[in-house]
Short mmCIF file of C-alpha atoms in Angstrom, two decimals:
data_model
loop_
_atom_site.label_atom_id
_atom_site.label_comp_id
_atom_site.label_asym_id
_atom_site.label_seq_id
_atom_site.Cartn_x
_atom_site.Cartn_y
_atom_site.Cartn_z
CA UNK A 1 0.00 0.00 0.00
CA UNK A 2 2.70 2.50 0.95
CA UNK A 3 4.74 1.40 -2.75
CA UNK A 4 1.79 2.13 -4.24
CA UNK A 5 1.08 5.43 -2.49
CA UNK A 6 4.77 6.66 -3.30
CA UNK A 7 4.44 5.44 -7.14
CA UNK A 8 1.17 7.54 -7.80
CA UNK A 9 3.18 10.49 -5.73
CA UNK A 10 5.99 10.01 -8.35
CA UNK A 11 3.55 10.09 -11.25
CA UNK A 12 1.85 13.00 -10.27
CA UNK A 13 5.03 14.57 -9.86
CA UNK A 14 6.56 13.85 -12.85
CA UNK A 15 3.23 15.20 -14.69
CA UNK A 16 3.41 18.91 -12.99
CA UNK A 17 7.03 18.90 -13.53
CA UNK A 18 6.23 18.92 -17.04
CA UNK A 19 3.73 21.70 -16.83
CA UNK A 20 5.70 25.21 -18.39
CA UNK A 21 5.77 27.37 -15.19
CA UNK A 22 5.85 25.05 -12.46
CA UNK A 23 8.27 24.69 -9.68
CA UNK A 24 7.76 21.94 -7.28
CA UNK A 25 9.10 22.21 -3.67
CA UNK A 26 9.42 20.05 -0.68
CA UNK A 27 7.44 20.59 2.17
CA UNK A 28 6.50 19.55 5.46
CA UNK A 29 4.28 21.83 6.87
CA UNK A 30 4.94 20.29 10.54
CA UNK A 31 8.46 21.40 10.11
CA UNK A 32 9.01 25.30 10.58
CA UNK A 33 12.45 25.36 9.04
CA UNK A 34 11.37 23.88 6.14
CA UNK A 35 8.29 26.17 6.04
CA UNK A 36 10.80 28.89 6.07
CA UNK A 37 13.06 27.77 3.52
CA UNK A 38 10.32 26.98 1.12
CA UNK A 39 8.81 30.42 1.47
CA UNK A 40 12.17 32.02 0.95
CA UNK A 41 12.51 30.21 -2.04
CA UNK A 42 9.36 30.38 -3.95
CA UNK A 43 9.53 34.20 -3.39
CA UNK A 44 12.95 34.38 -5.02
CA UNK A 45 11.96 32.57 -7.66
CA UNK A 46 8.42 33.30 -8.73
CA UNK A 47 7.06 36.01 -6.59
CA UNK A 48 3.57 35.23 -5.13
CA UNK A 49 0.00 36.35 -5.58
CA UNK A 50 -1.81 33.45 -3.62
CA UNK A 51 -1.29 30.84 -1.24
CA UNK A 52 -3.27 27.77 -1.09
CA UNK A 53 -3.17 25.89 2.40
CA UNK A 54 -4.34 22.73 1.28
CA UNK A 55 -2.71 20.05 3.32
CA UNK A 56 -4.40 18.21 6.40
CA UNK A 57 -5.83 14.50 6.95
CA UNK A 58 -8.77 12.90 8.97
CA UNK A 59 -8.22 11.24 12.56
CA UNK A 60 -11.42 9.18 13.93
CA UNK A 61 -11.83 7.69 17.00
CA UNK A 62 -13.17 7.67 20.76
CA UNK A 63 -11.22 10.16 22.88
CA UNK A 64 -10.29 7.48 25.38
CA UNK A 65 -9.45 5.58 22.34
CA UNK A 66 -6.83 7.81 21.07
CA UNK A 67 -3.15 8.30 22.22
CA UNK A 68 -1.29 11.81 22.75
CA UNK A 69 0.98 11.36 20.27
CA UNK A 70 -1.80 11.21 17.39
CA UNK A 71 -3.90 14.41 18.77
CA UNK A 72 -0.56 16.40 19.05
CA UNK A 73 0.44 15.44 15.32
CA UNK A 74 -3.10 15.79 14.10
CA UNK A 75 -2.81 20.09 15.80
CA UNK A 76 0.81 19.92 14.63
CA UNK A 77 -0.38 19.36 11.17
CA UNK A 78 -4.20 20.58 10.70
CA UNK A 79 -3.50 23.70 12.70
CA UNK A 80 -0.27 24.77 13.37
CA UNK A 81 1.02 23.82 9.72
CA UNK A 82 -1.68 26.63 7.95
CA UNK A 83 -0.56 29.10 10.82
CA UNK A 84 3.29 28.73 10.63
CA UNK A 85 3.18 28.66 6.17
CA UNK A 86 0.70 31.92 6.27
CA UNK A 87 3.29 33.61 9.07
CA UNK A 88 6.03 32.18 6.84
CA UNK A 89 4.62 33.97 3.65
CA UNK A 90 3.09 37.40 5.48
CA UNK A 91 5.58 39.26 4.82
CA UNK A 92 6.46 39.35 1.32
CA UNK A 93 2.28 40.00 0.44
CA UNK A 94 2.61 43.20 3.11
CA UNK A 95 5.45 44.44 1.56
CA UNK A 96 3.53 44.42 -1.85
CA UNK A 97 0.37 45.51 -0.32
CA UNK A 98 -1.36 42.78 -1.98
CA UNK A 99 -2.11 38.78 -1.56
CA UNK A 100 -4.30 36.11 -1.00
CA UNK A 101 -4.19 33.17 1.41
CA UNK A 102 -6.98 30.16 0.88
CA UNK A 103 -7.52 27.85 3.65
CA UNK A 104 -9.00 24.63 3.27
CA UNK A 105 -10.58 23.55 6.44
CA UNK A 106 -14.29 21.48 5.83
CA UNK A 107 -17.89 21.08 5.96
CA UNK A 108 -16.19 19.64 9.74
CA UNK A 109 -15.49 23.26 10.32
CA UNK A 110 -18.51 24.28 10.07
CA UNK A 111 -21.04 21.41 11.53
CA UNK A 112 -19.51 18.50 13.87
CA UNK A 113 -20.53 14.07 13.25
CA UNK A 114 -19.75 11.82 16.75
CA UNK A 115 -16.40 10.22 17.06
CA UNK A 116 -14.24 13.17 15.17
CA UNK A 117 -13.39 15.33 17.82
CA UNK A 118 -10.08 16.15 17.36
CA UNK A 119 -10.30 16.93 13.66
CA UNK A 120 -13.32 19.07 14.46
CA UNK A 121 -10.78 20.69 16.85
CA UNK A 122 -8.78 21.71 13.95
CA UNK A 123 -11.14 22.76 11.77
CA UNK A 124 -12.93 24.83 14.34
CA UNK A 125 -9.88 26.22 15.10
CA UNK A 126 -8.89 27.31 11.89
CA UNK A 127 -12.27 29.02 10.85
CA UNK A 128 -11.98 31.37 13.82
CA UNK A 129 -8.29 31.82 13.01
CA UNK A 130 -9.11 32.70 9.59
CA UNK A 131 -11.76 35.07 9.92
CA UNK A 132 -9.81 36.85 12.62
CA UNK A 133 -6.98 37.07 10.42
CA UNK A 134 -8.68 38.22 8.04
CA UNK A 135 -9.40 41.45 9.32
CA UNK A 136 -5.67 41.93 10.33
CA UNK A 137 -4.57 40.84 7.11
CA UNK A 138 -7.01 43.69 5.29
CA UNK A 139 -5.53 46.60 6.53
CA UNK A 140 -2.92 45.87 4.64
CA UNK A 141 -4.85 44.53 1.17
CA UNK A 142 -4.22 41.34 2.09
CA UNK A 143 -7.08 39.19 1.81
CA UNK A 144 -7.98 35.59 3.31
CA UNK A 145 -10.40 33.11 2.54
CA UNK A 146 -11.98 30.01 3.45
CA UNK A 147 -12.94 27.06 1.38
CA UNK A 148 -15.17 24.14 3.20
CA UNK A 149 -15.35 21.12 0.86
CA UNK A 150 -17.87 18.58 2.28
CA UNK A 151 -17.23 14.78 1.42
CA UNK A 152 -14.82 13.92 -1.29
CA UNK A 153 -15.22 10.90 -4.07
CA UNK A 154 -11.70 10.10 -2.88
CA UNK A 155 -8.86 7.76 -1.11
CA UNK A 156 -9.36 9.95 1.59
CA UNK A 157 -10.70 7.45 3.62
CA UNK A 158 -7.31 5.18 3.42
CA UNK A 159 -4.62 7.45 2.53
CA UNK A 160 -5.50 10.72 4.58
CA UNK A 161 -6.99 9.23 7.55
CA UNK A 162 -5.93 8.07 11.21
CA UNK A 163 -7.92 5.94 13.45
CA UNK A 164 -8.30 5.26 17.01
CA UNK A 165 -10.33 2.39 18.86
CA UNK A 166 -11.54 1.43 22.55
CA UNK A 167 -13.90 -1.33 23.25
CA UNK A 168 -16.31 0.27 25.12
CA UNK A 169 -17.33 2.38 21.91
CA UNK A 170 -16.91 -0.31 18.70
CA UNK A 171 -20.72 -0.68 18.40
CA UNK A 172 -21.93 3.04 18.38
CA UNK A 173 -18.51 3.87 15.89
CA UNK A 174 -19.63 1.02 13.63
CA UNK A 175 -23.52 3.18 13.55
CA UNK A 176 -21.73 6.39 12.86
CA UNK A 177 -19.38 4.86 9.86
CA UNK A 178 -22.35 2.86 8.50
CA UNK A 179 -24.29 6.31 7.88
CA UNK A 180 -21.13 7.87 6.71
CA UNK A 181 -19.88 5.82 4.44
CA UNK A 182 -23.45 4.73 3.01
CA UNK A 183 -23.37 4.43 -0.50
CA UNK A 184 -26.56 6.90 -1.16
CA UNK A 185 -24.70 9.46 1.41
CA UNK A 186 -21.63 8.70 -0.93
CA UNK A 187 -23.29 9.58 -4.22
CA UNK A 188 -23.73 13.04 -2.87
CA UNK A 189 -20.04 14.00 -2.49
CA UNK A 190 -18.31 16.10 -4.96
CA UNK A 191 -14.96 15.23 -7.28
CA UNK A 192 -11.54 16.38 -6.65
CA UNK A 193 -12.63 18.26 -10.00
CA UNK A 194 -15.74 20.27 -8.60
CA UNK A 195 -13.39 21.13 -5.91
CA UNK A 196 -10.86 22.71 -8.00
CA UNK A 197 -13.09 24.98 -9.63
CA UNK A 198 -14.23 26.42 -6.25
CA UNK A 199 -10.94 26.88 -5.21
CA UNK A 200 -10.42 28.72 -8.70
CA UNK A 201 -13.38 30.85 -8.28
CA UNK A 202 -12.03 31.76 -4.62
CA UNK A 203 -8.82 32.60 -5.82
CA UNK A 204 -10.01 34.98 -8.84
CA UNK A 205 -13.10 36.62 -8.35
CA UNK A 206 -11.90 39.38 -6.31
CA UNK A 207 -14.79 39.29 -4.12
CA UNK A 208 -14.69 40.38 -0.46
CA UNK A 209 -15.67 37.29 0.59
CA UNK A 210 -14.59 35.04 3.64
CA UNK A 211 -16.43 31.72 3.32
CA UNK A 212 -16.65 29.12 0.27
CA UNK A 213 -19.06 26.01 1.29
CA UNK A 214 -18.02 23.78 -1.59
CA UNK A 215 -19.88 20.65 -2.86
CA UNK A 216 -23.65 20.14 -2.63
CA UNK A 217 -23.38 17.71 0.71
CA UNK A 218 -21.87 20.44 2.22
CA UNK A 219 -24.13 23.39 1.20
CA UNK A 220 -27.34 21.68 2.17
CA UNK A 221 -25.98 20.31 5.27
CA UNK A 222 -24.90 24.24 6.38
CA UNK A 223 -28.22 25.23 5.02
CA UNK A 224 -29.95 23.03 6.94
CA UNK A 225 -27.70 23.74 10.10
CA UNK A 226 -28.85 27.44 9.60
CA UNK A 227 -32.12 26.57 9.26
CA UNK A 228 -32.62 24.82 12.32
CA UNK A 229 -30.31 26.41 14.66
CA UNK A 230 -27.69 25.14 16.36
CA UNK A 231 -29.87 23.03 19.24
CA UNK A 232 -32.45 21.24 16.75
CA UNK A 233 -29.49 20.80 14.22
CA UNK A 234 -27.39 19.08 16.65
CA UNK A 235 -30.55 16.91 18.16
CA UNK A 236 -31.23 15.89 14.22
CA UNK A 237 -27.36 14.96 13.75
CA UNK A 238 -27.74 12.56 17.03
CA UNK A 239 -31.19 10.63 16.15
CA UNK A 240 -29.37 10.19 12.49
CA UNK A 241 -26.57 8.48 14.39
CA UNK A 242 -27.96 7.31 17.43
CA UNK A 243 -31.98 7.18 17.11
CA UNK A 244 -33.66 7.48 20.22
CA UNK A 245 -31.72 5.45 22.43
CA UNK A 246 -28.83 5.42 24.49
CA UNK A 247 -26.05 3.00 24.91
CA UNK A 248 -26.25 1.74 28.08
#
């Protein structure tokens, strides 16, 4: 599985590195000298007018079911990675008076499901990051946005996804994933394609706008959150799961 992950990476870069205009870069976002470096770098080379903070993964699991070290890397990465790249690339868009930064963060940002608490975490976090930012970053025509994909006809599932487990919850985890991963639920989510073109439209309509709910899962789940309210929303989400009853 890993070969095979590494071979596709090595196709897909071989294909961009064929594309005229395109520099590729390595990058670990949980690493802040190699944040630095690449920033330095791409500004000497290309100049900037937008950065795309794209890069996160899933973790799903029980609190009591997950260890320290896999909450830590999941805020090391889904966090603190968008925070230190934006700090990292600040500078050179304030000196031009002029920039974007796009943030991917989810429908999860947005609207919580049972047994994804740290990820929710994340994404919480980095909405109310972002929109705070945002009006620091304006006042000196910088501009920030959000984009908040909802479910993805992807390997997300097995390539950008962590798990944790405890005993005590296996039964009411197995309800949640069976309504998750239902293949009508499925049908609704949107290609990496119909992705791309929101992330397009965010990065070139020069609109003074903060939020981009992307896919149609995630626009009528936010509608219907809105709708609702936050208490009957949140009572809805738990009979989905759950039903009526309780587990012990």
């Amino acid at each position: 599985m890993e070969g095979d992950r590494h071979h596709a990476k090595s196709e897909r870069d071989a294909e961009l590195k064929n594309i005229s205009g395109v520099t590729l870069m390595s990058l670990d976002i949980t690493d802040p000298q190699q944040i630095k470096t690449a920033a330095e770098q791409a500004v000497a080379i290309h100049g900037l007018d937008v950065v795309f903070n794209n890069a996160g993964y899933g973790l799903a699991g029980p609190l009591e079911g997950l260890a320290d070290e896999q909450i830590v890397r999941m805020v090391n990465t889904n966090l603190m990675g968008t925070i230190r790249t934006t700090k990292a690339f600040i500078p050179h868009f304030r000196e031009k008076r002029s920039g974007l930064f796009i943030n991917t963060t989810s429908i999860g940002g947005l609207i919580t499901v049972p047994f994804n608490s740290i990820y929710h975490a994340t994404k919480w976090a980095l909405e109310g990051w972002s929109e705070s930012m945002a009006f620091e970053l304006n006042q000196f025509g910088i501009r920030m946005k959000i984009l908040e994909p909802g479910g993805m006809k992807t390997d997300f599932f097995t390539r950008s996804f962590d798990t944790g487990r405890h005993q005590e919850y296996d039964k009411l985890v197995d309800r949640v994933m069976a309504v998750i991963t239902d293949p009508k639920q499925m049908e609704t989510y949107s290609s990496p394609d119909q992705i791309a073109e929101v992330v397009y439209e965010a990065a070139t309509d020069g609109k003074d706008q903060l939020r981009y709910v992307a896919g149609a899962d995630a626009k009528a789940t936010y509608a219907s959150r809105l709708q609702l309210g936050d208490e009957k929303f949140r009572k809805a989400m738990d009979k989905q799961f759950f039903g009526s009853g309780l587990a012990y």
